C-alpha positions as a printed NumPy array, in Angstrom:
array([[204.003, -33.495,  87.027],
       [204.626, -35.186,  90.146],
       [202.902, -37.709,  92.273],
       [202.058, -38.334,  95.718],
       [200.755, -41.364,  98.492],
       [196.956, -40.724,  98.611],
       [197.338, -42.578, 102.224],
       [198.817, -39.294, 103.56 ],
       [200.21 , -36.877, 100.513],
       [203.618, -38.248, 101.485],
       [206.357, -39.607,  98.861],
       [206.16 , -36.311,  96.668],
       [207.961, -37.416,  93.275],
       [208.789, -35.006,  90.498],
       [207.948, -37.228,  87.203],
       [208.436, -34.847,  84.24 ],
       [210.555, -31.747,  83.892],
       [209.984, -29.762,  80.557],
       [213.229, -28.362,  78.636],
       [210.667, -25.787,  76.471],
       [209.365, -24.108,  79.23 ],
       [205.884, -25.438,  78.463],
       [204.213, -27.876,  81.007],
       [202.885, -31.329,  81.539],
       [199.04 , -31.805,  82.364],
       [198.113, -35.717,  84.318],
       [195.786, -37.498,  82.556],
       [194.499, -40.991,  84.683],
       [196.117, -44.14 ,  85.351],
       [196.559, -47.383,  83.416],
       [193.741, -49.923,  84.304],
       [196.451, -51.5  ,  85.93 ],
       [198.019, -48.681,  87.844],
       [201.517, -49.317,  85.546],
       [201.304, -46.683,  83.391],
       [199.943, -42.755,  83.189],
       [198.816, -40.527,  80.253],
       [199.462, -37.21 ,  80.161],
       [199.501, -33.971,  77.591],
       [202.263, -31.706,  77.22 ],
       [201.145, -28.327,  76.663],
       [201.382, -26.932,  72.625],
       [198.968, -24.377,  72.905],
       [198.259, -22.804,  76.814],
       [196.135, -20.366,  74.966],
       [193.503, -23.241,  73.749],
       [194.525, -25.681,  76.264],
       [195.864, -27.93 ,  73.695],
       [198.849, -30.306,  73.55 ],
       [200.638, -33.964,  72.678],
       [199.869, -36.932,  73.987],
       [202.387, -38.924,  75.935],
       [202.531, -41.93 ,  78.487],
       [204.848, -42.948,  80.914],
       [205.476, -45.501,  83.717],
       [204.309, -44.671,  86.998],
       [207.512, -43.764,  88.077],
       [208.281, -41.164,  85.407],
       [210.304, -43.866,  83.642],
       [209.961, -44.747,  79.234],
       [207.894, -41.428,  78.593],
       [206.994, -41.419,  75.249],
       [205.242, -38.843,  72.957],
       [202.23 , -40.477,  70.449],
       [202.322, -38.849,  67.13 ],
       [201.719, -35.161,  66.792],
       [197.897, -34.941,  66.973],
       [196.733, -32.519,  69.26 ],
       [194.437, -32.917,  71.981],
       [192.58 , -30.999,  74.961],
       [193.877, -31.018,  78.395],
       [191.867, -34.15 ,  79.312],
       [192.779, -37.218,  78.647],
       [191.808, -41.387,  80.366],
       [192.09 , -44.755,  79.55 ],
       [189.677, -47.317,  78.126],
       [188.324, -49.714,  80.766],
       [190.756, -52.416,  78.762],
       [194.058, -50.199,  78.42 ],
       [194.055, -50.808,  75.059],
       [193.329, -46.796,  73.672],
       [193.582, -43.977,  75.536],
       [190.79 , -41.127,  74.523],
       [191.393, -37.131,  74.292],
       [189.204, -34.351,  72.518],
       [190.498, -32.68 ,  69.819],
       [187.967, -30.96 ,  67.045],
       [184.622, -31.744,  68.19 ],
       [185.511, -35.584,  68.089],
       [186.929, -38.291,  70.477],
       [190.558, -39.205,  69.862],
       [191.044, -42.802,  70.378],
       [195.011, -43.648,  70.085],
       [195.947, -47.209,  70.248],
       [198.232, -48.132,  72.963],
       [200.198, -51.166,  71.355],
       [201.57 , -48.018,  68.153],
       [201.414, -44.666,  69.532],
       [202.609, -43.778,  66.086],
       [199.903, -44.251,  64.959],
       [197.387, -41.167,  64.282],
       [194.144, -41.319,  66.437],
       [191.051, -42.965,  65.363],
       [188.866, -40.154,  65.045],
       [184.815, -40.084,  66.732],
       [182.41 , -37.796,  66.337],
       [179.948, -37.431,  69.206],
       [177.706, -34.724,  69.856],
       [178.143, -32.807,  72.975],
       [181.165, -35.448,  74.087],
       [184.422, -34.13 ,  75.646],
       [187.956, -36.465,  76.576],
       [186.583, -37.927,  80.106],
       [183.436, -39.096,  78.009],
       [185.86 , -42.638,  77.872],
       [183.013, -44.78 ,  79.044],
       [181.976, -44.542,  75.194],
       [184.908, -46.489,  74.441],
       [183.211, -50.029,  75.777],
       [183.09 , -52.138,  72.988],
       [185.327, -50.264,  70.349]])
């Protein structure tokens, strides 16, 4: 993944660099810009992976536990959880214990950037 200056595409930064050949995909920003979630890729074929955040700089990347999720991933409003699809259902992981497995949702007809459900959870 890398990361650019929206201003003018300048400051290109390289933030992660996969050993097993597999790839990272972005997710969004932090509510406060601090921090980014992102998948690494599992399973190209169904566009499946593991959730992991990092500082905006590429810095403390972490893995959350080994649920899998689809490509898309965002943030609640309040940073607390960060959503993803996986199985039919929202994903909610909680922030503060990435350890943690995902609370799981079921919504009909919802997908990972459906994270405007999460108000009030």
């Amino acid at each position: 993944m890398y990361t650019v200056r929206a201003s003018d595409g300048g400051d290109l930064k390289r933030l992660t660099t996969s050993a097993d050949r597999q790839h990272d995909i972005p997710g969004g920003y932090s509510p406060d810009g601090k921090r980014i979630a992102f998948v690494h890729v599992t399973d190209d074929g169904r566009e499946q992976g593991e959730l992991g955040i990092m500082d905006a700089d590429g810095g403390n990347a972490q893995r959350a536990n080994e649920a899998t999720v689809g490509y898309g991933v965002d943030w609640s409003p309040d940073g607390r959880s960060i959503v993803g699809d996986g199985g039919g259902a929202l994903l909610v992981f909680d922030t503060s214990d990435l350890s943690r497995a995902p609370r799981k949702i079921k919504v009909p007809n919802a997908g990972a950037l459906d994270a405007g459900v999460l108000r009030g959870l």
